[in-house]
Amino acid sequence: MESTPRRDEGSVATALRDPRRLRVEVLAGLVVALALIPEAISFSIIAGVDPRLGLFASFTMAVTLAFVGGRRAMISAATGAVALVVAPVVAEHGVEYLIATVILAGVLQVLLSLAGVAKLMRFIPRSVMLGFVNSLAILIFVAQIPHLLGVPWLVYPMVAAGLLIVWLLPKVTTVVPAPLVAIVVLTAVTLLFAVDVPSVGDQGELPASLPSLLVPDVPFTLDTLRIIGPYALAMALVGLLESLLTAKLVDDITDSHSDKTREGWGQGVANIVTGFFGGMGGCAMIGQTMINVKVSGARTRISTFLAGVFLLLLVVGLGELVARIPMAALVAVMIMVSVGTLDWHSIAPATLRRMPVAETTVMLVTVAVTVLTGNLALGVICGVLTAMVAFAHRVARFAEVVAVGESDDDGGATRVYQVRGELFFASSNDLVYQFDYVGDPDEVVIDLSRAHIWDASTVATLDAITTKYATRGKTARIVGLDPASTARHERLSGHLTGAH
């Protein structure tokens, strides 16, 4: 009887009929909105734009994806990865070209998603996902360090108090999200006792008006396309990769499935909308998504929508109060998010002893590249490439050639070789050296009934083997091919080398 509630857990209609679930969604949206404000301001500074562009982007991304996104309860907003990509556009050509870049990136994300780019997620192995999760946990923690350096000593006990609240309160009650309690309590302390510590307002000026619809003031020419095209493509790819990986992570946490293609083109639509409202663009935010899903327990689009709405209401309507929120409270929340995000089991000594070295290496490469560059997308790409090399090396060792004997055929001796394993470029390149071209009789049979041909490299190798026998006046016959290997061999054999 428990399966029905789990199926309906992410339904907006179910949440609206369930006061308890609705309360969770509303409070989760509020907590996320509070956590988004300093992040959006910080990323705006990285991109070299007014903080309003980051805050407006966070509002439009969240609200749009609440309707068109494929992963319920995921949070998308202005992000550091996107800020790093678009910063050169702002520095060299100005904000108007940035907005045009964001719109074009959104269009590219829609086109790439409809072309099936989300299907590439199946090629990301578990070890890369573990590296992705662990590296983002490290990055979330590292991002808090600047807020702990060169600050008044009162910041440290306040952070400690925030950590205790977020850690201990869920053991007592889950009626109100612990991060929200920590933020309210620490803000109240600073206001009541006039504690002078860094606050949200110190991060940048908050907007005093609503975003308005606009069209970027750039020439609609090929020269403009040449300027913004490379940046738009980079932003589209980085945004898609981070968003799809985050969606998969939320799938695992909530034990549910999401439409990755819809999430991809939904991100594109959100960036298009964001561009026309003057925002800096963005993608999925892992830290805020973890606050929403893992810490606060949100499961529906309501929390995503309200995160955007609350963000706008807070910065425009309650800007003076929000500006007084101590950064210590938000730092404490994000540190606990990083602790909860890290996959501790994957780095436990017992797990590392049991795990193959290649798998651990892939995870470490993903983490190392991500942490050193601050780019999750680059870390994942390097992790996937490392996994591919490790897989090719492992599979290559499974191919072997065995001489199974000789037989008399019409009065002449025939040597029979049996090739076993998966034959592709990594395993077949050394195949040519495993035959006795000089000592073998005039008739040679190469039995591939226990092998499979996967690529042109293998066909070229088999051609080289039969050619080596032919130059010595001997005949080598290939037998036992399965239908797929036969089709590939017949199509390519004899056509892979030309006269020089």
XYZ file of C-alpha atoms in Angstrom:
500
model
C 0.000 0.000 0.000
C 3.021 2.300 0.218
C 3.676 2.504 -3.504
C 0.760 4.829 -4.310
C 1.915 7.736 -2.144
C 5.407 7.411 -3.599
C 4.029 7.616 -7.140
C 1.999 10.741 -6.234
C 4.703 12.300 -4.053
C 5.863 14.625 -6.823
C 2.378 15.643 -7.958
C 1.398 19.293 -7.546
C -2.274 18.335 -7.224
C -1.489 15.892 -4.408
C 0.637 18.475 -2.597
C -2.131 21.091 -2.821
C -4.551 18.634 -1.167
C -2.077 17.672 1.560
C -1.381 20.510 4.062
C 1.697 18.747 5.431
C 3.272 18.276 2.013
C 2.335 21.817 0.978
C 3.995 23.231 4.098
C 7.191 21.335 3.262
C 7.173 22.693 -0.296
C 6.515 26.298 0.761
C 9.165 26.361 3.461
C 11.668 24.622 1.186
C 11.094 27.310 -1.440
C 11.711 30.022 1.158
C 14.959 28.450 2.378
C 16.233 28.026 -1.176
C 15.352 31.645 -2.021
C 17.378 32.886 0.943
C 20.329 30.699 -0.066
C 20.105 31.859 -3.691
C 20.547 35.565 -2.961
C 24.253 35.697 -1.992
C 25.109 33.035 -4.573
C 23.462 34.996 -7.399
C 25.213 38.182 -6.321
C 28.591 36.413 -6.139
C 28.195 34.874 -9.591
C 27.192 38.251 -11.011
C 30.456 39.671 -9.714
C 32.370 36.775 -11.342
C 30.654 37.513 -14.653
C 31.398 41.222 -14.295
C 27.772 42.387 -14.320
C 25.398 44.215 -11.982
C 24.047 41.897 -9.210
C 20.542 42.515 -10.535
C 21.332 40.412 -13.634
C 22.163 37.404 -11.476
C 19.159 37.866 -9.198
C 16.748 38.341 -12.117
C 18.234 35.276 -13.819
C 17.671 33.193 -10.694
C 14.033 34.333 -10.562
C 13.220 33.698 -14.227
C 15.118 30.386 -14.398
C 13.375 28.947 -11.337
C 9.878 30.090 -12.286
C 10.153 29.015 -15.937
C 11.545 25.573 -15.127
C 8.810 25.002 -12.569
C 6.543 24.709 -15.622
C 8.727 23.357 -18.431
C 11.491 21.418 -16.627
C 11.703 17.641 -16.688
C 12.991 17.147 -13.133
C 10.584 18.127 -10.371
C 11.992 19.951 -7.327
C 15.305 20.763 -9.032
C 16.591 24.318 -8.692
C 18.109 26.211 -11.613
C 19.486 29.734 -11.360
C 22.543 31.843 -12.129
C 25.613 29.638 -11.612
C 29.371 29.983 -11.331
C 30.012 27.706 -14.321
C 27.934 29.910 -16.611
C 29.461 33.061 -15.094
C 32.959 31.847 -15.962
C 31.933 31.083 -19.552
C 30.243 34.425 -20.248
C 32.638 36.695 -18.344
C 34.852 37.324 -21.429
C 31.815 38.460 -23.439
C 30.993 41.096 -20.836
C 34.606 42.240 -20.542
C 35.171 42.543 -24.298
C 31.766 43.494 -25.726
C 29.443 44.605 -22.919
C 26.199 43.504 -21.288
C 24.048 43.690 -24.445
C 26.194 41.022 -26.102
C 25.944 38.938 -22.924
C 22.149 38.977 -23.147
C 22.306 37.978 -26.827
C 24.678 35.146 -25.867
C 22.260 33.871 -23.216
C 19.358 33.820 -25.697
C 21.410 32.019 -28.354
C 22.647 29.509 -25.757
C 19.028 28.787 -24.861
C 18.141 28.196 -28.512
C 21.117 25.829 -28.863
C 20.071 23.930 -25.737
C 16.594 23.415 -27.166
C 17.995 22.177 -30.490
C 20.586 19.896 -28.881
C 17.999 18.398 -26.554
C 15.527 17.727 -29.352
C 18.406 16.099 -31.268
C 18.786 13.594 -28.417
C 21.842 14.854 -26.511
C 20.289 13.646 -23.236
C 20.800 10.053 -24.394
C 24.545 10.577 -23.975
C 23.966 10.395 -20.211
C 24.061 6.605 -20.493
C 27.796 6.847 -21.271
C 28.593 8.429 -17.903
C 29.692 5.601 -15.566
C 28.958 5.368 -11.865
C 32.540 6.207 -10.889
C 32.262 9.539 -12.741
C 28.953 10.266 -11.004
C 30.620 9.593 -7.652
C 33.426 11.961 -8.612
C 30.848 14.537 -9.680
C 29.003 14.309 -6.358
C 32.150 14.378 -4.225
C 33.740 17.234 -6.142
C 30.641 19.395 -5.928
C 30.577 18.758 -2.180
C 34.173 19.974 -1.985
C 33.424 23.013 -4.167
C 30.436 23.973 -2.032
C 32.646 23.828 1.059
C 35.544 25.683 -0.568
C 33.168 28.458 -1.677
C 32.439 29.175 1.995
C 36.074 29.659 3.005
C 36.337 33.315 1.821
C 33.461 34.147 4.173
C 35.490 32.737 7.079
C 38.739 34.608 6.449
C 39.526 38.120 7.704
C 36.164 38.456 9.469
C 35.221 39.526 13.032
C 35.676 36.778 15.617
C 31.917 36.689 16.290
C 31.419 35.089 12.878
C 32.914 31.809 14.100
C 30.604 31.183 17.077
C 27.668 32.193 14.875
C 28.687 29.660 12.211
C 29.108 27.034 14.940
C 25.654 27.832 16.300
C 24.190 27.573 12.799
C 25.840 24.185 12.278
C 24.432 22.900 15.552
C 20.918 24.070 14.688
C 20.984 22.470 11.223
C 22.421 19.245 12.660
C 20.405 18.860 15.864
C 16.963 20.318 15.050
C 15.923 17.511 12.625
C 16.484 15.044 15.502
C 13.825 16.914 17.480
C 11.346 18.031 14.814
C 11.039 18.356 11.052
C 7.996 20.635 11.080
C 10.158 23.587 10.032
C 13.326 23.176 7.910
C 16.416 23.456 10.100
C 18.216 25.802 7.644
C 15.310 28.289 7.865
C 15.443 28.193 11.669
C 19.196 28.785 11.605
C 18.818 31.783 9.294
C 15.969 33.322 11.337
C 17.665 32.772 14.708
C 21.047 34.151 13.667
C 19.462 37.119 11.887
C 17.408 37.881 15.004
C 20.565 37.756 17.134
C 22.384 40.235 14.898
C 19.402 42.616 14.911
C 18.632 42.411 18.644
C 22.223 42.748 19.814
C 23.450 44.975 16.956
C 26.171 42.482 16.096
C 28.445 43.860 13.390
C 29.248 40.917 11.095
C 29.306 40.554 7.279
C 25.799 40.369 5.847
C 24.047 39.648 2.552
C 23.939 43.375 1.832
C 27.741 43.466 1.824
C 27.790 41.138 -1.174
C 26.221 43.687 -3.534
C 23.289 46.028 -4.070
C 19.841 44.442 -4.214
C 17.387 45.523 -6.950
C 14.506 47.836 -6.062
C 12.302 47.126 -9.102
C 10.921 44.193 -11.092
C 12.687 42.895 -14.221
C 11.304 44.166 -17.522
C 11.081 42.627 -20.979
C 13.774 43.766 -23.416
C 15.523 42.930 -26.674
C 19.347 43.064 -26.691
C 20.672 46.131 -28.476
C 23.111 44.378 -30.804
C 23.380 44.299 -34.609
C 21.612 41.268 -36.066
C 24.540 40.375 -38.339
C 26.924 37.499 -38.998
C 29.644 39.435 -37.202
C 27.548 39.400 -34.032
C 26.938 35.676 -34.473
C 30.683 35.074 -34.839
C 31.299 36.971 -31.600
C 28.654 35.321 -29.431
C 28.463 31.908 -31.151
C 31.442 30.187 -29.453
C 30.462 31.482 -26.013
C 26.819 30.514 -26.534
C 27.797 26.979 -27.554
C 30.113 26.626 -24.538
C 27.399 27.925 -22.224
C 24.819 25.567 -23.763
C 27.033 22.497 -23.330
C 28.165 23.353 -19.799
C 24.596 24.140 -18.748
C 23.195 20.936 -20.235
C 25.874 18.751 -18.693
C 25.503 20.186 -15.202
C 21.708 20.170 -15.397
C 21.416 16.592 -16.667
C 23.913 15.301 -14.107
C 22.064 17.110 -11.326
C 18.758 15.679 -12.571
C 20.246 12.179 -12.438
C 21.506 12.832 -8.919
C 18.038 13.929 -7.804
C 16.574 10.838 -9.481
C 18.802 8.693 -7.276
C 17.997 10.639 -4.088
C 14.225 10.573 -4.630
C 14.139 7.100 -6.199
C 12.198 8.483 -9.152
C 12.700 9.038 -12.874
C 12.783 12.323 -14.786
C 12.499 13.216 -18.455
C 16.057 14.268 -19.334
C 15.132 15.450 -22.840
C 12.420 17.690 -21.430
C 14.830 18.953 -18.781
C 17.351 19.798 -21.505
C 15.013 21.825 -23.713
C 13.384 23.254 -20.587
C 16.769 24.678 -19.584
C 16.977 26.199 -23.055
C 13.536 27.794 -22.798
C 14.421 29.151 -19.354
C 17.613 30.738 -20.688
C 15.714 32.302 -23.597
C 13.175 33.791 -21.172
C 15.985 34.905 -18.860
C 17.798 36.641 -21.716
C 14.721 38.607 -22.748
C 14.313 39.752 -19.137
C 17.931 40.913 -18.933
C 19.305 38.035 -16.848
C 22.774 36.480 -17.113
C 21.514 32.943 -17.734
C 22.198 29.821 -15.724
C 21.643 26.112 -15.224
C 20.931 23.655 -12.410
C 22.326 24.664 -9.017
C 23.558 21.611 -7.169
C 23.916 23.138 -3.712
C 20.484 24.757 -3.714
C 18.948 21.616 -5.207
C 20.390 19.605 -2.318
C 18.922 22.122 0.149
C 15.538 21.765 -1.550
C 15.433 18.000 -2.024
C 17.732 16.430 0.547
C 17.657 18.889 3.457
C 14.139 20.332 3.181
C 12.427 17.273 1.667
C 10.737 19.020 -1.290
C 9.475 16.816 -4.109
C 7.270 18.943 -6.384
C 7.405 21.862 -8.798
C 5.804 24.040 -6.118
C 9.106 24.447 -4.264
C 10.922 25.359 -7.487
C 8.295 27.942 -8.402
C 8.164 29.452 -4.932
C 11.963 29.648 -4.709
C 11.868 32.054 -7.656
C 8.852 33.971 -6.398
C 10.183 34.298 -2.849
C 13.544 35.407 -4.208
C 11.952 38.287 -6.094
C 9.683 39.249 -3.189
C 12.567 39.186 -0.745
C 15.031 41.268 -2.754
C 12.466 43.779 -4.058
C 9.923 43.994 -1.234
C 12.047 43.140 1.802
C 15.447 44.151 0.527
C 16.472 46.031 3.670
C 15.668 43.093 5.948
C 17.280 40.509 3.629
C 20.409 42.637 3.446
C 20.782 42.235 7.236
C 20.927 38.415 7.102
C 24.387 37.453 8.401
C 26.526 35.519 5.948
C 27.458 33.277 8.892
C 23.959 31.743 8.762
C 24.165 30.956 5.062
C 27.725 29.655 5.420
C 26.570 27.234 8.124
C 23.734 25.992 5.913
C 26.014 25.473 2.916
C 28.662 23.662 4.988
C 26.029 21.183 6.157
C 24.856 20.831 2.568
C 28.407 19.942 1.498
C 28.684 17.375 4.311
C 25.379 15.806 3.304
C 26.249 15.827 -0.401
C 29.570 13.993 -0.087
C 29.241 10.246 -0.679
C 31.095 9.113 2.436
C 30.651 5.440 1.586
C 32.610 5.884 -1.656
C 35.714 7.076 0.225
C 35.499 4.685 3.168
C 38.685 2.554 3.492
C 36.691 -0.678 3.232
C 35.096 0.496 -0.024
C 38.401 1.677 -1.515
C 40.060 -1.684 -0.708
C 37.261 -3.547 -2.470
C 36.947 -1.216 -5.456
C 39.049 -1.881 -8.606
C 41.948 0.548 -8.963
C 40.637 1.776 -12.341
C 37.261 2.734 -10.841
C 38.887 4.626 -7.986
C 41.236 6.368 -10.439
C 38.306 7.577 -12.545
C 36.611 9.024 -9.467
C 39.814 10.741 -8.305
C 40.503 12.217 -11.767
C 36.973 13.648 -11.867
C 37.382 15.164 -8.405
C 40.910 16.489 -9.014
C 40.130 18.206 -12.325
C 36.896 19.679 -11.005
C 38.424 21.050 -7.812
C 41.542 22.418 -9.538
C 39.608 24.146 -12.341
C 36.372 24.905 -10.513
C 34.584 23.529 -13.586
C 32.284 20.558 -12.994
C 31.741 20.038 -16.720
C 35.469 19.786 -17.431
C 35.918 17.372 -14.527
C 33.156 15.113 -15.818
C 34.578 15.133 -19.349
C 38.045 14.167 -18.078
C 36.489 11.486 -15.879
C 34.582 9.989 -18.806
C 37.715 9.980 -20.986
C 39.674 8.264 -18.214
C 36.903 5.682 -17.843
C 36.956 5.034 -21.596
C 40.710 4.434 -21.581
C 40.433 2.168 -18.527
C 37.600 0.211 -20.141
C 39.468 -0.202 -23.434
C 42.573 -1.385 -21.588
C 40.566 -3.864 -19.534
C 38.601 -5.296 -22.468
C 41.677 -5.471 -24.713
C 43.204 -8.114 -22.466
C 40.288 -10.447 -23.055
C 41.152 -11.044 -26.721
C 43.406 -14.032 -27.410
C 44.503 -16.329 -30.234
C 44.774 -20.050 -29.539
C 46.181 -22.681 -31.954
C 43.677 -25.496 -31.553
C 45.495 -28.001 -33.776
C 46.066 -29.191 -37.298
C 43.891 -31.335 -39.549
C 44.309 -33.050 -42.894
C 42.156 -31.569 -45.621
C 42.320 -33.336 -49.033
C 45.713 -34.725 -48.186
C 47.160 -31.381 -46.995
C 47.748 -30.119 -43.493
C 45.627 -27.275 -42.168
C 46.413 -25.194 -39.069
C 43.357 -23.994 -37.127
C 43.470 -20.891 -34.939
C 40.627 -19.838 -32.668
C 40.268 -16.152 -31.840
C 38.381 -15.404 -28.646
C 37.101 -12.100 -27.239
C 35.813 -8.712 -28.318
C 37.771 -7.315 -31.256
C 38.128 -3.558 -31.568
C 41.008 -1.125 -32.058
C 42.534 -1.720 -28.601
C 42.378 -5.507 -28.685
C 42.970 -6.233 -32.376
C 46.065 -4.141 -33.095
C 48.379 -6.805 -31.618
C 46.452 -9.642 -33.249
C 48.672 -9.594 -36.320
C 51.696 -10.739 -34.283
C 50.077 -13.889 -32.871
C 50.311 -16.109 -35.975
C 53.212 -18.266 -37.209
C 53.324 -17.124 -40.830
C 56.542 -19.005 -41.603
C 55.938 -22.287 -39.791
C 52.245 -22.750 -40.597
C 51.169 -25.105 -43.435
C 49.754 -23.824 -46.709
C 46.183 -23.860 -45.415
C 45.210 -21.814 -42.338
C 41.753 -21.476 -40.800
C 41.014 -18.550 -38.482
C 37.925 -19.409 -36.440
C 36.063 -16.320 -35.119
C 33.028 -18.180 -33.754
C 33.960 -17.059 -30.218
C 34.765 -13.473 -31.156
C 32.958 -10.389 -32.435
C 34.164 -7.666 -34.812
C 33.308 -4.168 -33.612
C 35.186 -1.743 -35.850
C 37.156 -1.063 -39.029
C 40.486 -1.445 -37.195
C 39.748 -5.130 -36.657
C 38.802 -5.650 -40.303
C 42.052 -3.954 -41.362
C 44.001 -6.235 -39.020
C 42.341 -9.349 -40.441
C 43.174 -8.122 -43.960
C 46.795 -7.674 -42.881
C 46.903 -11.229 -41.511
C 45.514 -12.816 -44.697
C 47.878 -10.650 -46.787
C 50.907 -11.806 -44.784
C 49.948 -15.432 -45.440
C 49.297 -14.701 -49.134
C 52.760 -13.164 -49.650
C 54.166 -16.527 -48.518
C 51.971 -18.472 -50.910
C 49.592 -19.613 -48.214
C 45.825 -19.303 -47.853
C 44.123 -18.067 -44.711
C 40.360 -18.481 -44.431
C 38.217 -16.652 -41.894
C 35.240 -18.676 -40.645
C 32.653 -18.616 -37.878
C 31.640 -14.961 -38.070
C 28.277 -14.044 -36.541
C 25.838 -12.137 -38.824
C 26.782 -8.638 -37.591
C 30.516 -9.359 -37.874
C 30.011 -10.921 -41.311
C 28.195 -7.838 -42.570
C 30.901 -5.516 -41.243
C 33.716 -7.680 -42.622
C 32.169 -8.057 -46.084
C 31.485 -4.324 -46.336
C 34.976 -3.204 -45.342
C 37.394 -5.990 -46.184
C 39.717 -5.037 -49.048
C 38.630 -1.374 -48.997
C 40.572 -0.013 -46.052
C 43.974 0.471 -47.672
C 44.887 2.027 -50.971
C 47.923 2.125 -53.194
C 50.632 4.640 -52.205
